[in-house]
C-alpha atoms as an extended CHARMM CRD file, in Angstrom:
* protein
*
       112  EXT
         1         1  MET       CA             -0.0950000000        0.1600000000        0.0350000000  PROA      1               0.0000000000
         2         2  ALA       CA              1.6770000000        3.3890000000       -0.9540000000  PROA      2               0.0000000000
         3         3  PHE       CA              0.1570000000        6.7490000000        0.5940000000  PROA      3               0.0000000000
         4         4  SER       CA              1.0970000000       10.1630000000       -0.5840000000  PROA      4               0.0000000000
         5         5  CYS       CA              0.5070000000       13.6340000000        1.0210000000  PROA      5               0.0000000000
         6         6  GLN       CA             -0.5530000000       16.2410000000       -1.1360000000  PROA      6               0.0000000000
         7         7  GLU       CA             -0.7650000000       20.1130000000       -0.0760000000  PROA      7               0.0000000000
         8         8  THR       CA             -3.9760000000       21.4920000000       -0.2770000000  PROA      8               0.0000000000
         9         9  ASP       CA             -4.8510000000       25.0420000000       -1.0450000000  PROA      9               0.0000000000
        10        10  LYS       CA             -7.2760000000       26.2600000000        2.0840000000  PROA      10              0.0000000000
        11        11  THR       CA             -7.3770000000       29.9180000000        0.6840000000  PROA      11              0.0000000000
        12        12  ALA       CA             -9.2080000000       28.7550000000       -2.4320000000  PROA      12              0.0000000000
        13        13  ASP       CA            -12.4270000000       27.3500000000       -0.3200000000  PROA      13              0.0000000000
        14        14  THR       CA            -12.9560000000       30.9700000000        1.0590000000  PROA      14              0.0000000000
        15        15  PRO       CA            -15.7370000000       33.0520000000       -0.4440000000  PROA      15              0.0000000000
        16        16  LEU       CA            -13.3350000000       36.0660000000       -0.8530000000  PROA      16              0.0000000000
        17        17  ALA       CA            -10.8240000000       33.8640000000       -2.7060000000  PROA      17              0.0000000000
        18        18  GLU       CA            -13.7880000000       32.6940000000       -5.0620000000  PROA      18              0.0000000000
        19        19  ALA       CA            -14.7840000000       36.3710000000       -5.5670000000  PROA      19              0.0000000000
        20        20  GLU       CA            -11.1340000000       37.4340000000       -6.3950000000  PROA      20              0.0000000000
        21        21  THR       CA            -10.7790000000       34.1490000000       -8.8720000000  PROA      21              0.0000000000
        22        22  ALA       CA            -14.0190000000       35.2060000000      -10.7850000000  PROA      22              0.0000000000
        23        23  ALA       CA            -13.1130000000       38.6980000000      -11.0280000000  PROA      23              0.0000000000
        24        24  SER       CA             -9.4830000000       38.0940000000      -12.2230000000  PROA      24              0.0000000000
        25        25  LEU       CA            -10.9570000000       35.2600000000      -14.7290000000  PROA      25              0.0000000000
        26        26  THR       CA            -13.6570000000       37.9520000000      -16.0020000000  PROA      26              0.0000000000
        27        27  ASP       CA            -11.1920000000       40.8990000000      -16.1790000000  PROA      27              0.0000000000
        28        28  THR       CA             -8.1390000000       39.4790000000      -17.4690000000  PROA      28              0.0000000000
        29        29  THR       CA             -8.3280000000       40.8510000000      -21.1570000000  PROA      29              0.0000000000
        30        30  GLY       CA             -7.1070000000       44.4670000000      -20.2040000000  PROA      30              0.0000000000
        31        31  MET       CA             -7.7080000000       47.1220000000      -22.6830000000  PROA      31              0.0000000000
        32        32  ARG       CA             -8.7670000000       46.0300000000      -26.0490000000  PROA      32              0.0000000000
        33        33  PRO       CA             -9.0430000000       48.1650000000      -29.2450000000  PROA      33              0.0000000000
        34        34  ALA       CA            -12.4400000000       49.6950000000      -29.4080000000  PROA      34              0.0000000000
        35        35  PRO       CA            -15.3710000000       47.5020000000      -30.9310000000  PROA      35              0.0000000000
        36        36  THR       CA            -15.6570000000       47.9570000000      -34.6140000000  PROA      36              0.0000000000
        37        37  PHE       CA            -18.9720000000       46.1150000000      -34.8930000000  PROA      37              0.0000000000
        38        38  PHE       CA            -22.0630000000       46.4350000000      -32.4850000000  PROA      38              0.0000000000
        39        39  VAL       CA            -25.8110000000       46.6450000000      -32.8080000000  PROA      39              0.0000000000
        40        40  ILE       CA            -27.7830000000       48.1470000000      -30.0680000000  PROA      40              0.0000000000
        41        41  PRO       CA            -31.4210000000       47.4410000000      -30.3130000000  PROA      41              0.0000000000
        42        42  PRO       CA            -33.9390000000       50.5700000000      -29.7970000000  PROA      42              0.0000000000
        43        43  ASP       CA            -35.1560000000       49.1450000000      -26.5350000000  PROA      43              0.0000000000
        44        44  LEU       CA            -31.6080000000       49.3030000000      -25.3080000000  PROA      44              0.0000000000
        45        45  ALA       CA            -30.4340000000       52.5580000000      -26.5040000000  PROA      45              0.0000000000
        46        46  GLU       CA            -31.1210000000       54.5590000000      -23.4940000000  PROA      46              0.0000000000
        47        47  LYS       CA            -30.0520000000       51.6830000000      -20.9130000000  PROA      47              0.0000000000
        48        48  ARG       CA            -27.5710000000       52.9510000000      -18.2560000000  PROA      48              0.0000000000
        49        49  VAL       CA            -24.3570000000       51.1630000000      -17.6340000000  PROA      49              0.0000000000
        50        50  TRP       CA            -21.2910000000       51.6210000000      -15.1910000000  PROA      50              0.0000000000
        51        51  ILE       CA            -17.8740000000       51.8400000000      -16.3290000000  PROA      51              0.0000000000
        52        52  CYS       CA            -14.6520000000       52.1270000000      -14.2750000000  PROA      52              0.0000000000
        53        53  GLU       CA            -12.3750000000       54.9510000000      -15.7680000000  PROA      53              0.0000000000
        54        54  ASN       CA             -8.9840000000       53.4400000000      -15.5760000000  PROA      54              0.0000000000
        55        55  THR       CA             -6.3190000000       52.3780000000      -18.0170000000  PROA      55              0.0000000000
        56        56  ALA       CA             -6.9070000000       48.6020000000      -16.8770000000  PROA      56              0.0000000000
        57        57  SER       CA            -10.3150000000       47.7370000000      -18.0250000000  PROA      57              0.0000000000
        58        58  ASP       CA            -12.3860000000       47.7280000000      -20.9620000000  PROA      58              0.0000000000
        59        59  LEU       CA            -15.7570000000       46.5570000000      -19.5540000000  PROA      59              0.0000000000
        60        60  PHE       CA            -19.1590000000       48.1650000000      -19.0020000000  PROA      60              0.0000000000
        61        61  HSD       CA            -21.4800000000       46.7930000000      -16.2960000000  PROA      61              0.0000000000
        62        62  VAL       CA            -25.1630000000       46.6270000000      -15.8030000000  PROA      62              0.0000000000
        63        63  GLN       CA            -25.1130000000       46.2220000000      -12.0570000000  PROA      63              0.0000000000
        64        64  HSD       CA            -23.6750000000       48.9620000000      -10.0300000000  PROA      64              0.0000000000
        65        65  ASP       CA            -22.5810000000       46.0420000000       -7.5970000000  PROA      65              0.0000000000
        66        66  CYS       CA            -20.9210000000       43.8440000000      -10.1160000000  PROA      66              0.0000000000
        67        67  PRO       CA            -17.8670000000       42.3130000000       -8.2400000000  PROA      67              0.0000000000
        68        68  VAL       CA            -15.4530000000       43.1190000000      -10.9750000000  PROA      68              0.0000000000
        69        69  LEU       CA            -16.7230000000       46.9060000000      -11.0090000000  PROA      69              0.0000000000
        70        70  VAL       CA            -16.2990000000       46.8050000000       -7.3280000000  PROA      70              0.0000000000
        71        71  GLU       CA            -12.7240000000       45.7920000000       -7.9440000000  PROA      71              0.0000000000
        72        72  CYS       CA            -12.0570000000       49.4920000000       -9.5120000000  PROA      72              0.0000000000
        73        73  LYS       CA            -12.6110000000       50.9780000000       -5.8820000000  PROA      73              0.0000000000
        74        74  GLY       CA             -9.7340000000       53.0910000000       -5.4060000000  PROA      74              0.0000000000
        75        75  LYS       CA             -8.1370000000       52.3030000000       -8.8770000000  PROA      75              0.0000000000
        76        76  GLY       CA            -10.2620000000       54.5790000000      -10.8690000000  PROA      76              0.0000000000
        77        77  SER       CA            -13.4440000000       56.6750000000      -11.1000000000  PROA      77              0.0000000000
        78        78  PHE       CA            -16.7980000000       55.4320000000      -11.6080000000  PROA      78              0.0000000000
        79        79  ARG       CA            -19.1640000000       56.7920000000      -14.2860000000  PROA      79              0.0000000000
        80        80  ASN       CA            -22.8610000000       56.0490000000      -15.0720000000  PROA      80              0.0000000000
        81        81  LEU       CA            -23.9230000000       56.4720000000      -18.8650000000  PROA      81              0.0000000000
        82        82  THR       CA            -25.8500000000       54.9820000000      -21.6370000000  PROA      82              0.0000000000
        83        83  ILE       CA            -24.7020000000       51.8840000000      -23.3480000000  PROA      83              0.0000000000
        84        84  VAL       CA            -24.4870000000       53.9090000000      -26.6740000000  PROA      84              0.0000000000
        85        85  ARG       CA            -21.9240000000       56.0740000000      -25.1640000000  PROA      85              0.0000000000
        86        86  ALA       CA            -20.1190000000       53.5090000000      -23.2830000000  PROA      86              0.0000000000
        87        87  ILE       CA            -19.4230000000       51.6100000000      -26.6990000000  PROA      87              0.0000000000
        88        88  GLU       CA            -18.9950000000       54.3190000000      -29.0370000000  PROA      88              0.0000000000
        89        89  ASP       CA            -17.2640000000       57.1420000000      -26.8150000000  PROA      89              0.0000000000
        90        90  PHE       CA            -15.1590000000       54.6810000000      -24.4260000000  PROA      90              0.0000000000
        91        91  GLY       CA            -14.8780000000       51.5080000000      -26.5450000000  PROA      91              0.0000000000
        92        92  ARG       CA            -16.3590000000       49.3100000000      -23.8150000000  PROA      92              0.0000000000
        93        93  TYR       CA            -17.4500000000       45.6130000000      -24.1150000000  PROA      93              0.0000000000
        94        94  ASN       CA            -20.0350000000       44.0280000000      -21.7560000000  PROA      94              0.0000000000
        95        95  CYS       CA            -18.7960000000       42.3230000000      -18.5530000000  PROA      95              0.0000000000
        96        96  GLN       CA            -19.2900000000       38.4620000000      -18.7280000000  PROA      96              0.0000000000
        97        97  THR       CA            -20.2250000000       38.6270000000      -14.7180000000  PROA      97              0.0000000000
        98        98  CYS       CA            -23.1600000000       40.9930000000      -14.8570000000  PROA      98              0.0000000000
        99        99  SER       CA            -23.9980000000       41.6020000000      -18.4440000000  PROA      99              0.0000000000
       100       100  GLU       CA            -23.4100000000       38.3740000000      -20.1620000000  PROA      100             0.0000000000
       101       101  GLY       CA            -26.8480000000       38.6300000000      -21.6370000000  PROA      101             0.0000000000
       102       102  LEU       CA            -25.7580000000       41.4720000000      -23.7810000000  PROA      102             0.0000000000
       103       103  ASN       CA            -23.2310000000       39.3190000000      -25.8410000000  PROA      103             0.0000000000
       104       104  HSD       CA            -25.6200000000       39.5920000000      -28.8590000000  PROA      104             0.0000000000
       105       105  ILE       CA            -24.6250000000       43.3220000000      -29.2420000000  PROA      105             0.0000000000
       106       106  PHE       CA            -21.3340000000       42.3310000000      -30.4570000000  PROA      106             0.0000000000
       107       107  ASP       CA            -22.3030000000       39.2400000000      -32.3720000000  PROA      107             0.0000000000
       108       108  GLU       CA            -21.7430000000       39.7220000000      -36.1770000000  PROA      108             0.0000000000
       109       109  GLU       CA            -23.2600000000       36.4550000000      -37.1780000000  PROA      109             0.0000000000
       110       110  LEU       CA            -26.4370000000       36.9080000000      -35.3660000000  PROA      110             0.0000000000
       111       111  VAL       CA            -29.4660000000       36.9350000000      -37.7340000000  PROA      111             0.0000000000
       112       112  ARG       CA            -31.3760000000       40.1770000000      -36.6420000000  PROA      112             0.0000000000
């Protein structure tokens, strides 16, 4: 019979570690070039979103308490603006944590 000892990482089981992992997985893109294609349906044209004005994120958020947006605290300033302005003027993409349902905006192959 052979036994082996394996070290376990106890920090990965904490809720804080899970939130940090989710945030880091979501916002690992850094600044990408501004979207070249997007279609905003008329019912979303006036939708308000949040952005963090810093040099490390290119996302917009539909929830003001999104864990990825909260990570911005102390690293930049928050802005609330329309989704059209967030994409056109600030070159933002949707956050996969709080606004994954808006992926269709950037889908070139979607039949509209």
